[in-house]
Amino acid sequence: MQFSVILLLSLAILCNSQTATTSKSVCIYDFAAVNYESDQVDILESEDCYHQVPDYKKVIVAHNRETLCYVNRKYLYLNKTNSRLNRCGEYMVMVGPSQRPIVCMVAGFMNLKVNNTLMTPELTERFFGVTSKTISQLTGGLEGSTNYFTQVTFSPSDIDQGVNPSLFVLSTDNNTAKVQVGNSNQIIEQVTVVTKGKEKIYGQNIDGTFSFKIEDGISELRLISFDYNKLIIKNPNLTMPTTIGLASRFKAVRPKNCKFVIDDKIWKEGEVSNSTFMRWQVWQVNRNGEGAMYDFTNEQMKLTSNEIIDGKGFLSVGFFYPTEMLISQDFKELVVEFEVENTDNYEFARTILVRNREYGKINIETMEYIDTNLTTKFYLTGDKKTIHLRAAFKNTDYSFTNLFAFSGFVPIGSYIILRSAYLTRSDANDNQYHCDHLSWDCDNMECRITNTSVVDGTNHWSEFCKPNCGTCRDGFVCTTGGRCISEINENIRSGQLATVCLFVCLLLISLF
């Protein structure tokens, strides 16, 4: 009997494995929101998506609600196989250190310059331009020296805005209509014009508009979304600039909100990084609070005691992140492995948790102590050199922090070598996939790759960070290489598998 139960469970898993999907959210974490209203930020160039629409700040609901975000020009376009799709009107759910989700619409592009020498061109391309109000909501109103920007986590969304889309007829010159769709919760990729029973498909212009010939007998306009959903306008009036309100809107899938996350890997010996922002920094902090940052482009992190207290060498290692966060809610513990000359001569002191308000500077004036004695355990290995340290964060602490440090005593002039340091995420932050900026572009693919895609070709994304690149039209399926190919009838094979599973289950039940 026990064997039959196990076999039944195994068959159930087998018969359902092909349709199993993950319930975790796909979240992109390596972007920053920047307050373009700040005097520390310069707008180099910008353009609003709907500037061709009369009174667009009134008729586009996201402008009315002030739920806008601007992207760098590089990220205004989604690169598909045969086209560049304009993101204008795309909605996102964004969250910062406050862990409060903010809905915003891509309202245009805005190339920004921040008055900070550590900002690399690569990073500035990943800036979202937002208002001071939005920054305050994302950060919880932090008042540090870098309160004009914060790292964010976001996910594209088709969240329902409570309004139906509108088709704006912008011009009708030379028998050509130029139109733009607004207030849609899905990006419109194509417009199909039906004239006297004949269909003609038009793709986007580079500015997100559509242009097509005005012919007698246009009976229908079909707005085809990025996910190949359709909205239909019957007998449209295209003789003059006007606004056509649609009678329906796309169905929205309730979004799974992302949690604000940062990299849980602080340092690993042998791995070199050229990044200067949105990464952990290693500092040596003196007892008076003065700190010096170590060069993390080196493969080894060796820190030497340079302060004498009671005849012993004092050495404190700090880990600093540029964005303040609810670190005790986001992570469970800090785990560090380091090497000393002799473990018998190492004396652990304490681990502290600090809020540091300055970027690129640590001293007694910039620091606010949150917890001066985190519960810490450390373990020695048999080689008499390696120490494993684990410091636990208090899940009852809701303070914004961005710096923690462990300290101890070593022989005067002695050193420690940092082997690795990382954080373990809280359970709340473990229910999502942490993806980077590569998951926000299709890289010339034309459809979304899933676990049911036909095996044909390869892609460079990790298993759970594949971007949504749209849906193939009827009669076509997506391959593992991100291409739409003619659908092969799998109904017979699928039916046979289901029949076999059912037959075996019934047979086992009758036997036992």
Short mmCIF file of C-alpha atoms in Angstrom, two decimals, residues 76 88 120 139 202 237 246 262 298 379 418:
data_model
loop_
_atom_site.label_atom_id
_atom_site.label_comp_id
_atom_site.label_asym_id
_atom_site.label_seq_id
_atom_site.Cartn_x
_atom_site.Cartn_y
_atom_site.Cartn_z
CA LEU A 76 13.17 54.21 -23.89
CA CYS A 88 5.92 55.28 -23.76
CA THR A 120 29.78 56.25 -13.88
CA THR A 139 12.95 56.45 0.76
CA TYR A 202 1.31 48.95 -39.19
CA ASN A 237 -13.66 58.86 -37.68
CA LEU A 246 -12.44 53.10 -26.40
CA ILE A 262 20.30 45.00 -2.84
CA ASN A 298 41.98 44.47 -5.90
CA TYR A 379 33.94 29.98 15.06
CA LEU A 418 39.02 39.27 4.34
#
